[in-house]
Structure formats: C-alpha cells, structure tokens
mmCIF file of C-alpha atoms in Angstrom:
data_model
loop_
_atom_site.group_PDB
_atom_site.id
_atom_site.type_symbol
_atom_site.label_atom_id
_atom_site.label_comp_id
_atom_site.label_asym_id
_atom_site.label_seq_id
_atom_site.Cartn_x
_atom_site.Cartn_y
_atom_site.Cartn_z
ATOM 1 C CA UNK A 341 3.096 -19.506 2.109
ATOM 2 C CA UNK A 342 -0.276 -18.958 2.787
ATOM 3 C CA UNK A 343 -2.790 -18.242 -0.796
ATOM 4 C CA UNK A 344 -6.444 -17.960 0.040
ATOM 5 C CA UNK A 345 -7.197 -17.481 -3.213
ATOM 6 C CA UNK A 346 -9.704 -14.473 -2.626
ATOM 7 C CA UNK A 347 -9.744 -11.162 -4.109
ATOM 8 C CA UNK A 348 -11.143 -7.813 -3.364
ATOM 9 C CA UNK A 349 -14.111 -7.329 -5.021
ATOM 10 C CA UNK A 350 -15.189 -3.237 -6.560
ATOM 11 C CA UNK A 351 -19.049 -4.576 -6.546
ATOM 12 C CA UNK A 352 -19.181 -2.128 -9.887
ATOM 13 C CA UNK A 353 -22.272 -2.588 -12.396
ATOM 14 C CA UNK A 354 -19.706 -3.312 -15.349
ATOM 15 C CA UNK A 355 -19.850 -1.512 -18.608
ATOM 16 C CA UNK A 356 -18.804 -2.529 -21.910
ATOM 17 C CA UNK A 357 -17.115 -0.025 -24.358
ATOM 18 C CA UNK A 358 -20.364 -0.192 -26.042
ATOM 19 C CA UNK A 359 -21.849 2.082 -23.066
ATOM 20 C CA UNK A 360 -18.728 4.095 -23.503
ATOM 21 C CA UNK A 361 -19.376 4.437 -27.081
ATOM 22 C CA UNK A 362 -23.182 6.011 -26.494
ATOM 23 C CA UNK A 363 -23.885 9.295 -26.551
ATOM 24 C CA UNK A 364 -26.253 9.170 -23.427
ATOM 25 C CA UNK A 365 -22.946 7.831 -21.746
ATOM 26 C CA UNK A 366 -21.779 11.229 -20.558
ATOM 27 C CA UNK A 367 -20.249 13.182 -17.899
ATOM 28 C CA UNK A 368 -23.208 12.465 -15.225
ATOM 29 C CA UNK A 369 -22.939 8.748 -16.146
ATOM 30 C CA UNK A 370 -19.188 8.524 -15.238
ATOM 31 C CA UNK A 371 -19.912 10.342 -11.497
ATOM 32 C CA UNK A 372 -23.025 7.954 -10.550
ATOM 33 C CA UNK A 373 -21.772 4.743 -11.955
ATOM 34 C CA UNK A 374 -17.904 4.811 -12.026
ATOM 35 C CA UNK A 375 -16.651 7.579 -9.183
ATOM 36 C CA UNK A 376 -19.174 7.571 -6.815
ATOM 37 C CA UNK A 377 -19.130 3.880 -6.294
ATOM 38 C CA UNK A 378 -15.077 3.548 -6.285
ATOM 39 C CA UNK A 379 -15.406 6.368 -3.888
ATOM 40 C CA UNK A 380 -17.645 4.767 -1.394
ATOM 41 C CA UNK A 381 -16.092 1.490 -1.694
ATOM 42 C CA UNK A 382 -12.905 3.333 -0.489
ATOM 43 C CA UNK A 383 -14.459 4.728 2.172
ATOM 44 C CA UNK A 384 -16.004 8.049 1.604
ATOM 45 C CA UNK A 385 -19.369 9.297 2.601
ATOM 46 C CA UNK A 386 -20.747 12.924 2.740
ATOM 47 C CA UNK A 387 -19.928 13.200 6.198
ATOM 48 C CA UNK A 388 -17.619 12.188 8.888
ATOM 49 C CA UNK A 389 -13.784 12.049 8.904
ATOM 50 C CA UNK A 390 -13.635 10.812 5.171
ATOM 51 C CA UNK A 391 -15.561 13.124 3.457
ATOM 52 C CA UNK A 392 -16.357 13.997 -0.165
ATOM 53 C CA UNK A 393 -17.135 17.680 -1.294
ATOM 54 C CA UNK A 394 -18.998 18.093 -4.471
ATOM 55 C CA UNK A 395 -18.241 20.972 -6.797
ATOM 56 C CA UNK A 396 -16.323 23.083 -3.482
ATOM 57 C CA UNK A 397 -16.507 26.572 -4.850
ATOM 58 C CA UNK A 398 -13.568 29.182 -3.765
ATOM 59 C CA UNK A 399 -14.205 32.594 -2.334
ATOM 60 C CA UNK A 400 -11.606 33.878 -4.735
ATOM 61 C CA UNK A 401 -11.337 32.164 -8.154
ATOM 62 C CA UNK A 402 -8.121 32.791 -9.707
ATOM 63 C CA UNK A 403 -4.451 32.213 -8.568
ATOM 64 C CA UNK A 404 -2.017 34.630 -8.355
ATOM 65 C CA UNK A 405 0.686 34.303 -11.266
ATOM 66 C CA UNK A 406 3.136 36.994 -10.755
ATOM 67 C CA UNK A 407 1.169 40.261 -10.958
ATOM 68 C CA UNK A 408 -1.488 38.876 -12.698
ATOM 69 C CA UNK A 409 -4.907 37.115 -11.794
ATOM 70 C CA UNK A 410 -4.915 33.064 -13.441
ATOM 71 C CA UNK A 411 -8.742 32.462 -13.579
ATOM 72 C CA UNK A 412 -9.786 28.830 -12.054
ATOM 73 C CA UNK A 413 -12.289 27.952 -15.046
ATOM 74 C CA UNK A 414 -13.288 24.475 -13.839
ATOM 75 C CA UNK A 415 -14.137 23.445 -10.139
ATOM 76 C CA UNK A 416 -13.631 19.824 -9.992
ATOM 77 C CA UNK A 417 -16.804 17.231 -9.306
ATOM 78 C CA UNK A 418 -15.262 15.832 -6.183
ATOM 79 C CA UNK A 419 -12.668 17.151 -3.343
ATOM 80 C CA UNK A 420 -11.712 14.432 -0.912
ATOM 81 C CA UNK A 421 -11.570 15.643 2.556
ATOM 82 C CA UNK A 422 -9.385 14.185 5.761
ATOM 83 C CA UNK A 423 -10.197 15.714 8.748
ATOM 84 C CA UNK A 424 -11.669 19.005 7.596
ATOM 85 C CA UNK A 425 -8.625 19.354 5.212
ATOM 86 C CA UNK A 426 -8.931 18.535 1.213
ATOM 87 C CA UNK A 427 -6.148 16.283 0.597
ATOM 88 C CA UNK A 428 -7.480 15.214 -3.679
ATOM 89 C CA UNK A 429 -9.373 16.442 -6.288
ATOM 90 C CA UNK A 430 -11.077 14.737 -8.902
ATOM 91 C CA UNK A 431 -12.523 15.488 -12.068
ATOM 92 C CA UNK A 432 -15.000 13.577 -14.024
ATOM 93 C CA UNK A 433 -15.182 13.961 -17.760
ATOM 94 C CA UNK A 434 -16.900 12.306 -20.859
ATOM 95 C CA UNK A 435 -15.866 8.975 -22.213
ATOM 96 C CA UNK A 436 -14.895 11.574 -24.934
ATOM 97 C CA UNK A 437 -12.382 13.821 -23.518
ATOM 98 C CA UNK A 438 -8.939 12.732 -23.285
ATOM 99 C CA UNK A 439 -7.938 13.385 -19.642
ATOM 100 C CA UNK A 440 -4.590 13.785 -20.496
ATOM 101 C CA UNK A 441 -5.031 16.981 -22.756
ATOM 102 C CA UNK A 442 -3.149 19.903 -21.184
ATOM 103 C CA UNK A 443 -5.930 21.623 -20.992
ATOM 104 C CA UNK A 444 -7.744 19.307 -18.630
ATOM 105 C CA UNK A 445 -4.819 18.703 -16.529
ATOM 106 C CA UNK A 446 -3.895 22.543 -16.201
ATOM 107 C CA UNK A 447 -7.374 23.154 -14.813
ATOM 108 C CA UNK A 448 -7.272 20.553 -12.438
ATOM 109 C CA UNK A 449 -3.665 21.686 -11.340
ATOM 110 C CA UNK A 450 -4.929 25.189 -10.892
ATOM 111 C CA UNK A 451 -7.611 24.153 -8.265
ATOM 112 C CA UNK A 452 -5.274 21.599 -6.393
ATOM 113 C CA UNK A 453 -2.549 24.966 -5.670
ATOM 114 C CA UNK A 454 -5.120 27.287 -5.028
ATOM 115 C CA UNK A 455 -4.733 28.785 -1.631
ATOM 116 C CA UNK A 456 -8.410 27.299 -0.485
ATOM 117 C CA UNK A 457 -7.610 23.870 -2.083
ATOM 118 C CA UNK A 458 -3.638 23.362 -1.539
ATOM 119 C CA UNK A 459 -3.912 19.223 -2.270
ATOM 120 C CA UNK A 460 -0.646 17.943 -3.457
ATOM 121 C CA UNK A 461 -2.271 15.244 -5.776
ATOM 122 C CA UNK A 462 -4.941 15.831 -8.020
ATOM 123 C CA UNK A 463 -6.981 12.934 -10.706
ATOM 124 C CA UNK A 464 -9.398 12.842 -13.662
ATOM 125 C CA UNK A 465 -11.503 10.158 -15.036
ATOM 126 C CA UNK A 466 -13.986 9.801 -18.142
ATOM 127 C CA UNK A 467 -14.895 6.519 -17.291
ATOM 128 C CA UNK A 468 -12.626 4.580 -19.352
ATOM 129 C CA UNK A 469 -9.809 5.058 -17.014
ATOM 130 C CA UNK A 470 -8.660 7.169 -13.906
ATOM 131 C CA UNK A 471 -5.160 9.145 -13.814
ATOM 132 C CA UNK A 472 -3.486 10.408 -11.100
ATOM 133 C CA UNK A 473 -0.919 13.406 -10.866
ATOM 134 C CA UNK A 474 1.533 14.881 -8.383
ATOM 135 C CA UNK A 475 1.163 18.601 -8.984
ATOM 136 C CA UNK A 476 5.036 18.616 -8.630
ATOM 137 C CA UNK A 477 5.408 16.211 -11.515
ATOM 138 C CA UNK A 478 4.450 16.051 -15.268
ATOM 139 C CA UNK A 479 3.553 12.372 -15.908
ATOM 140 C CA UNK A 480 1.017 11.018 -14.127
ATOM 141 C CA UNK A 481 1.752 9.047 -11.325
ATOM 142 C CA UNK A 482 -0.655 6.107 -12.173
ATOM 143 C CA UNK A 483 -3.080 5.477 -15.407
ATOM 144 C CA UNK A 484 -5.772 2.524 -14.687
ATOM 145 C CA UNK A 485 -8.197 1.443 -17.071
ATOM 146 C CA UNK A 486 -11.389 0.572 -15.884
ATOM 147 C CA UNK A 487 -11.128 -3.049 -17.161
ATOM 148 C CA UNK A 488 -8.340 -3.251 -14.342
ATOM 149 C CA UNK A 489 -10.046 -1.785 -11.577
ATOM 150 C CA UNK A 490 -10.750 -5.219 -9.850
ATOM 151 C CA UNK A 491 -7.314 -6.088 -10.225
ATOM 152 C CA UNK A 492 -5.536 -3.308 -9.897
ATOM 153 C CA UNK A 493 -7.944 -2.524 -6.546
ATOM 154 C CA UNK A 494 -4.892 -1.860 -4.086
ATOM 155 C CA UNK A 495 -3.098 0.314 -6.542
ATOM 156 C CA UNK A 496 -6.231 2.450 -6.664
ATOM 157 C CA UNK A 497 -6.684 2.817 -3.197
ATOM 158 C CA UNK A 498 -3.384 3.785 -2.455
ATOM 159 C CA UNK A 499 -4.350 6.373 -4.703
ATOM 160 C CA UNK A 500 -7.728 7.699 -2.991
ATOM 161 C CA UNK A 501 -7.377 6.519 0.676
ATOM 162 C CA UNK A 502 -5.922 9.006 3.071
ATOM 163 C CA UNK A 503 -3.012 7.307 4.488
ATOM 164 C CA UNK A 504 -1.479 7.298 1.440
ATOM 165 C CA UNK A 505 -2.618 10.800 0.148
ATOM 166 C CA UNK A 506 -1.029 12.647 2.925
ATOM 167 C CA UNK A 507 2.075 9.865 2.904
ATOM 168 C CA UNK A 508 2.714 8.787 -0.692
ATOM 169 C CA UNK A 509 6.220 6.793 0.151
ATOM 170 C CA UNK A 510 3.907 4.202 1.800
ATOM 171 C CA UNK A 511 3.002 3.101 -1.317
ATOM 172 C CA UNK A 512 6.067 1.968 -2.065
ATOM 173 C CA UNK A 513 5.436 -0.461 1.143
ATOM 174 C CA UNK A 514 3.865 -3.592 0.990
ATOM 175 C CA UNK A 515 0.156 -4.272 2.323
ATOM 176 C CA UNK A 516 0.262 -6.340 6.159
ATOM 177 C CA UNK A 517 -0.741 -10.271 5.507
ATOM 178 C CA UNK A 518 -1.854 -9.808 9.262
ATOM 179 C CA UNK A 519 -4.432 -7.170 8.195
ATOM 180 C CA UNK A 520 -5.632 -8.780 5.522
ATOM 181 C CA UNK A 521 -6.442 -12.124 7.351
ATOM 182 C CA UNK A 522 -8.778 -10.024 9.423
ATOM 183 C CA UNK A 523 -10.448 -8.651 6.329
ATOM 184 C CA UNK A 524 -11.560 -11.670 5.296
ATOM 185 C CA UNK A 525 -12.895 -12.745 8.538
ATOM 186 C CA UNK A 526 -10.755 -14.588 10.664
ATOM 187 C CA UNK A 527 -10.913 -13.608 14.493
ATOM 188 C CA UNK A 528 -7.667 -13.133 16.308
ATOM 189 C CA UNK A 529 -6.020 -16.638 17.631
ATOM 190 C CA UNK A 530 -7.161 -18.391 14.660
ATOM 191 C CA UNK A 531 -4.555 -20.854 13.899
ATOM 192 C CA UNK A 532 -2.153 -21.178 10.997
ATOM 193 C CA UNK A 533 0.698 -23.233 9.282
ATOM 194 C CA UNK A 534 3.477 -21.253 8.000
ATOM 195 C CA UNK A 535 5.612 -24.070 5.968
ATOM 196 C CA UNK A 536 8.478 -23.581 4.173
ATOM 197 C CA UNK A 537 8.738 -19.708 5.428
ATOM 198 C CA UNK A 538 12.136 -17.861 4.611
ATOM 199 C CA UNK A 539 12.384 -14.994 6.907
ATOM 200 C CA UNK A 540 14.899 -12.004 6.153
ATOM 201 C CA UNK A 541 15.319 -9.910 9.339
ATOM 202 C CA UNK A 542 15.223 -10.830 13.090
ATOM 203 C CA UNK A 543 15.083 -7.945 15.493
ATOM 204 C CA UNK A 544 14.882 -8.028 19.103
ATOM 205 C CA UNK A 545 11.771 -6.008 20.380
ATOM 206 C CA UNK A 546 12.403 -6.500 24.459
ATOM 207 C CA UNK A 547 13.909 -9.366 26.598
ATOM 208 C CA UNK A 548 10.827 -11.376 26.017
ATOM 209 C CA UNK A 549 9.902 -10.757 22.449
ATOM 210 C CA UNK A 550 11.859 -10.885 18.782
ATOM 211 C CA UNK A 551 10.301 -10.184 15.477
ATOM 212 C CA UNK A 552 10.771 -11.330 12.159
ATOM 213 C CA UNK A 553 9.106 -10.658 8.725
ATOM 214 C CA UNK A 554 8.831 -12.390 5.488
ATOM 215 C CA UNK A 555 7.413 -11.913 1.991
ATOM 216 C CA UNK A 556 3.715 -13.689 1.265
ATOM 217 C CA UNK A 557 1.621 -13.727 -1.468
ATOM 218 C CA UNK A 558 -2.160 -12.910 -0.736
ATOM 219 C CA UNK A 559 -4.733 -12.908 -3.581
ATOM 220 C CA UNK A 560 -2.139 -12.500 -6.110
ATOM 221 C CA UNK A 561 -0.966 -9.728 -4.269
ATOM 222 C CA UNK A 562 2.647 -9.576 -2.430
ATOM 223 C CA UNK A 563 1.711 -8.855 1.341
ATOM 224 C CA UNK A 564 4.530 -8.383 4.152
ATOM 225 C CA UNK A 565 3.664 -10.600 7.757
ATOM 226 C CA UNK A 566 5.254 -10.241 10.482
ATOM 227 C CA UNK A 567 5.895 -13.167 12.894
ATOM 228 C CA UNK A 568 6.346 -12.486 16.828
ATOM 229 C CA UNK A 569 8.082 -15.145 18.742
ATOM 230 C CA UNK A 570 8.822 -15.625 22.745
ATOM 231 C CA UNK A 571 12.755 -14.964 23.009
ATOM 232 C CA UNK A 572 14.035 -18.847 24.095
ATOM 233 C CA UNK A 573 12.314 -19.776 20.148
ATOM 234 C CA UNK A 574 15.401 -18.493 18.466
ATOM 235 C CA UNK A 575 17.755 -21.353 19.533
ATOM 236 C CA UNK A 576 15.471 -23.224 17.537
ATOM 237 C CA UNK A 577 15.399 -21.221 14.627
ATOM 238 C CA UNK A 578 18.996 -21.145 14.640
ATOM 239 C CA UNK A 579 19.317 -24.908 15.324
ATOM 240 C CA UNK A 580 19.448 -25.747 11.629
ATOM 241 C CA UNK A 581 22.657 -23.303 11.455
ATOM 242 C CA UNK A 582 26.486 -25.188 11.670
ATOM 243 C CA UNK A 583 27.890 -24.296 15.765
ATOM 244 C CA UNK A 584 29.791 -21.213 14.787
ATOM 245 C CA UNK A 585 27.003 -19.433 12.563
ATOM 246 C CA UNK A 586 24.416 -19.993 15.050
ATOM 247 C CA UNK A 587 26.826 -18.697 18.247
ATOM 248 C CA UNK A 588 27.403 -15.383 15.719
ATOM 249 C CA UNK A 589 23.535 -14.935 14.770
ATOM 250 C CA UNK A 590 22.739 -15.275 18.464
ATOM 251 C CA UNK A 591 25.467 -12.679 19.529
ATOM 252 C CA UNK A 592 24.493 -10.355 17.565
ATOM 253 C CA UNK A 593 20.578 -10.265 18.382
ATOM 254 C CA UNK A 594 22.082 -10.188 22.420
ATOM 255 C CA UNK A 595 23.629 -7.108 21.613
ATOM 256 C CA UNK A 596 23.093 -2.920 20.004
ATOM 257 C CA UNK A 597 21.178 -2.735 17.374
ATOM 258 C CA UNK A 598 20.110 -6.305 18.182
ATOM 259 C CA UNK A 599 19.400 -7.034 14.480
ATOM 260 C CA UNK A 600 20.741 -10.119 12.346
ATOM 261 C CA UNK A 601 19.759 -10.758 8.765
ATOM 262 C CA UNK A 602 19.425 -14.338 7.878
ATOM 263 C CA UNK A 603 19.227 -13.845 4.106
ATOM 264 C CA UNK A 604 16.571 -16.319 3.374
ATOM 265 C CA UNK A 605 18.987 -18.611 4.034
ATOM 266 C CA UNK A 606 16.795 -19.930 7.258
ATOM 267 C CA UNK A 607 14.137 -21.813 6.237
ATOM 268 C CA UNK A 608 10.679 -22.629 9.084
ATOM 269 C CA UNK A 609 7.679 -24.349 9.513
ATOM 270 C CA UNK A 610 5.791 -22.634 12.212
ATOM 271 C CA UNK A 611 2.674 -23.196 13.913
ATOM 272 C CA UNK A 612 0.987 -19.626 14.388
ATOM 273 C CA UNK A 613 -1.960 -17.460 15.433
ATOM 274 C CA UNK A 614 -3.474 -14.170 14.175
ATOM 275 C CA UNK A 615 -2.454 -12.084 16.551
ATOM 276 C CA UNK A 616 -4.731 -8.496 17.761
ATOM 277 C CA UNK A 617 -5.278 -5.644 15.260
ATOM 278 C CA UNK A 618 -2.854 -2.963 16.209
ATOM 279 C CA UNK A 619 -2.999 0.333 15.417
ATOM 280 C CA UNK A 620 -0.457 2.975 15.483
ATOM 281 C CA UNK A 621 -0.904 6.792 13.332
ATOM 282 C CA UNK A 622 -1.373 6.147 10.015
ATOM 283 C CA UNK A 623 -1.552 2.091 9.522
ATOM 284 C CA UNK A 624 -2.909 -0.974 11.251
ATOM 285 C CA UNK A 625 -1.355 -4.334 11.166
ATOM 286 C CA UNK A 626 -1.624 -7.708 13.045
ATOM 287 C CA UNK A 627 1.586 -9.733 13.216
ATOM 288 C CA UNK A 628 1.434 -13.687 13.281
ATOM 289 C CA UNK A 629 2.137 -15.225 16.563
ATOM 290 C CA UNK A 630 4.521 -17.912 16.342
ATOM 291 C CA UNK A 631 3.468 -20.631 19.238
ATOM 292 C CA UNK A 632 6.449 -23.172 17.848
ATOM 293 C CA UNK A 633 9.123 -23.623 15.463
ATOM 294 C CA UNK A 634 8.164 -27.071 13.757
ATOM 295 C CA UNK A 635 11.350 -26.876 12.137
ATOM 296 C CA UNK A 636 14.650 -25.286 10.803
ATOM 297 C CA UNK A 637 16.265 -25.546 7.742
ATOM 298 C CA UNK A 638 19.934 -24.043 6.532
ATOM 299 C CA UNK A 639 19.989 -22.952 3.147
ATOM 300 C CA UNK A 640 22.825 -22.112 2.263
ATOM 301 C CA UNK A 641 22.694 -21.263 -1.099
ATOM 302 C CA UNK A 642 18.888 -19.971 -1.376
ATOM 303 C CA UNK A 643 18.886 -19.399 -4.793
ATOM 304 C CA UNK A 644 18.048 -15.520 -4.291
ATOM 305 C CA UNK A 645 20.384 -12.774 -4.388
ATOM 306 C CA UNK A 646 20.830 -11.323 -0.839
ATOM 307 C CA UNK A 647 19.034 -8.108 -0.125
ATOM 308 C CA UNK A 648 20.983 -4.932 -0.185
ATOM 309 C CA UNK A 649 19.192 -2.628 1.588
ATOM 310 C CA UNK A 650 20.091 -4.167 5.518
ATOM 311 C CA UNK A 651 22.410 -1.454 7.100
ATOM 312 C CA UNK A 652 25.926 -2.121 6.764
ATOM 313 C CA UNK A 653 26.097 -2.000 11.540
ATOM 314 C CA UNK A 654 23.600 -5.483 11.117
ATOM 315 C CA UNK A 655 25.203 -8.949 11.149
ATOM 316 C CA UNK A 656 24.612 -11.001 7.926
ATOM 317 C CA UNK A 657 24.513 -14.323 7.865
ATOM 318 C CA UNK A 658 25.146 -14.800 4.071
ATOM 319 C CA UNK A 659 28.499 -12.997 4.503
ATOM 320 C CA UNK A 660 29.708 -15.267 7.334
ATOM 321 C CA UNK A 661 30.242 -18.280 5.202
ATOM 322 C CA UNK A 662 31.412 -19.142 2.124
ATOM 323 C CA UNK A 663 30.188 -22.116 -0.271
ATOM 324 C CA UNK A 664 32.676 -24.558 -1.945
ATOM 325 C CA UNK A 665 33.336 -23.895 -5.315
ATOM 326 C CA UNK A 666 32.685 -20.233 -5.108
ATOM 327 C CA UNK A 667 35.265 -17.465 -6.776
#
C-alpha cells in the first residue's frame, strides 16, 4: 500500500455559520463565493467543452401537463453544459431557504424535464450545503454540507463533472491510483514499491501481457490500480502456491476466458513504474508497471471473505483448497 498522505484541496475562502447567519449573506453571496468557485475548480469556464450557462432562459416557459400549460416560475442560476448539451442544473438560494422544500425542488424539476433543458439530474445549494436529485427519484441522491466539501471533494465531483453526469453507475466505481499519481506530479516511469499487495483478479490481455488489480488507499480515499506484468512474471506470482494450485491457476489463465481469481489469497512485493496516461471515452487511467515480482506469498486463509461478484465460468483459487479444521 502506497498513502501519500495528500488531499485535494477546494482553495474556498471558508465561512463560518456566523456569515451564514448575516443578513448581507444572501443569494448573490452563495453564487460568487460558494458555486462559482466549486464550479471552476471542477472544471467549468464560460466557454469551451465544459461550459456554464447562467440564468438559460426557454423560448417556451411552461411544460405540458396533460392538456394544460405547467408554468416554469424559476430559471435556475447555473446550467452545466457538455458539448453543447445541458447535462445539470443548479440553483442557488439563501442560507435561509431550505432546499429541500417541495417547492424549491418542484421548480428545479420542472426546468431539468423541460423540452429545452431535458438534464436527468438537477441540484440546489444555499450555501450551507449542496443536494443533488435524480429527476426519476424522490430523495436526493447526495446532501453535503459545506463543512465537508474538502473531504467529501470526490463525492462532489462525481456529482458536477461530466463523466459521471451523463454515466451515473461510474460512481459506484472506484477512482484509478494510476491517475491520481499523475495528479500529484509524478512523470510516467517513476518508480514504486508495492509491498505486501493482495491482488484479486488476473486476466490475460494478449500473449505478452496479463493484468491484475488491487484495492489502495490514496488520501484517505479507496483508489483501484491496476498492475501490468510481462506474461513469463506469473510463474513467479504463482510460485508461493503448493504444485497442484499453481498448475490449476496457470491453466486456467492459458485458456477462454483466461481469467483466475486469486482471492487475496496471493500476497506480492513488486517493484513498479507509473506507467502512460491512457485514455479511452469517458475515463483516463494509468496502470502500474510491474518490472519484478520481489516476492510471493500464499495466504491461505486471508482473513477476508472471498468476493462474490467473479463470474461463476472464472477459476477460483479459494475454492480449490480446503483448510484443516474447516466444517
């Protein structure tokens, strides 16, 4: 495991609830010294691919409800735009208001649907905190209070960034360790110690290549990395592993769907690099490099429950043994 320590930084002027308690905190105060800078430290600008639109109007401001006309009373501060197309709006209210009155949310819900708009997610914020709603679900899908912006930075931008707008199940998905070692500076090649690493699931990429992944912990934070290695480096892996486990583990990555799970129960120390940024639609990641296997461990009993969700076609090592002593 690898813990640098560091943690993304918001760079916001902080306010106490005493400035959220004056009455010349209002509306206006919340965009310029809460939104706009969370905004802009997401990414967005008033022009380019990431775009923010303030107050859009609509050429037609009402929905249609049946046979009647639904007026669209409020037109919300910001729309975030992707590629010409809004994909959030956001509100800004008073420390005051309570942003989760139905009356506030209705209004923002009516200009997410409407046929100018059509955003699937929608969010106010008076300053005090930020919520976020799914117009296809009642309770909001995240509440953050501003005292937890800092540390609850990579929930919020899964909430504001695009790739995660227009694909919410990635946020469910863990952020790249790869990624985030070039974030904080560190070229490609840079070297790295991976002790005591317990990888889960080896999968053959080409004749040349096999990749792994394990859980690490970044900045508090639990990151996925991905570790490359050159083909002839998994008789070492599996060098720790009694004859007949290791002849089954390599068997099945030499054949369809060329997949094992070791089930933590493989323990490494590997001597690695940070390998190139790549960058496919929709994400970027950089895996680790493995240049050698210091050393294997077997684990037998791990002292974690296996995973459950490695399809039932994949070979698992945990089930090919049994410990001594067990029912």
């Amino acid at each position: 495991r690898l813990n640098s320590g560091v943690r993304h930084h918001m760079s916001l002027d902080r306010i106490s609830d005493e400035d959220f308690l004056s009455p010349d905190f209002k509306e206006d105060s919340v965009r310029e010294l809460i939104i706009a800078p969370l905004l802009s430290k997401v990414g967005y600008s008033h022009s380019g691919k990431m775009r923010v639109a303030r107050s859009k109007a609509l050429s037609h401001p009402f929905i249609r409800v049946g046979t009647r006309n639904h007026p669209v009373t409020t037109v919300p501060d910001y729309t975030l735009i992707f590629d010409e197309k809004p994909i959030l709006v956001l509100d800004a209210k008073a420390p005051s208001e309570n942003i989760h009155s139905d009356r506030h949310v209705q209004q923002a819900y009516s200009y997410a649907i409407h046929p100018d708009i059509q955003c699937r997610e929608f969010a106010l914020c008076n300053g005090r905190e930020i919520a976020f709603y799914d117009i296809y679900q009642r309770e909001p899908l995240a509440v953050i209070g501003y005292a937890a912006f800092e540390s609850e930075w990579e929930s919020l931008r899964k909430h504001l960034s695009p790739e995660y707008v227009l694909e919410p199940i990635r946020r469910r998905f863990a952020p790249d360790f790869g990624l985030a070692l070039h974030r904080l500076g560190l070229r490609s090649h840079s070297e790295l110690y991976m002790l005591g690493t317990r990888l889960n699931l080896y999968a053959r990429v080409d004749e040349s290549i096999f990749t792994a992944g394990a859980n690490v912990e970044h900045a508090g934070i639990p990151h996925m990395a991905s570790f490359d290695f050159e083909n002839p480096m998994l008789n070492t892996v599996v060098s720790s592993l009694p004859h007949k486990l290791a002849s089954q583990f390599l068997s099945a990555m030499s054949r369809a769907p060329f997949t094992a799970c070791a089930g933590l129960a493989i323990e490494l120390d590997l001597r690695c690099h940070l390998g190139d940024l790549i960058e496919v639609p929709g994400e970027q990641f950089a895996p680790l490099v493995v240049d050698a296997v210091l050393a294997s461990r077997f684990i037998p009993d791990p002292g974690l429950p296996e995973p459950t969700d490695v399809p039932e076609e994949v070979f698992k090592l945990r089930q090919a043994y049994t410990i001594a002593g067990d029912a």
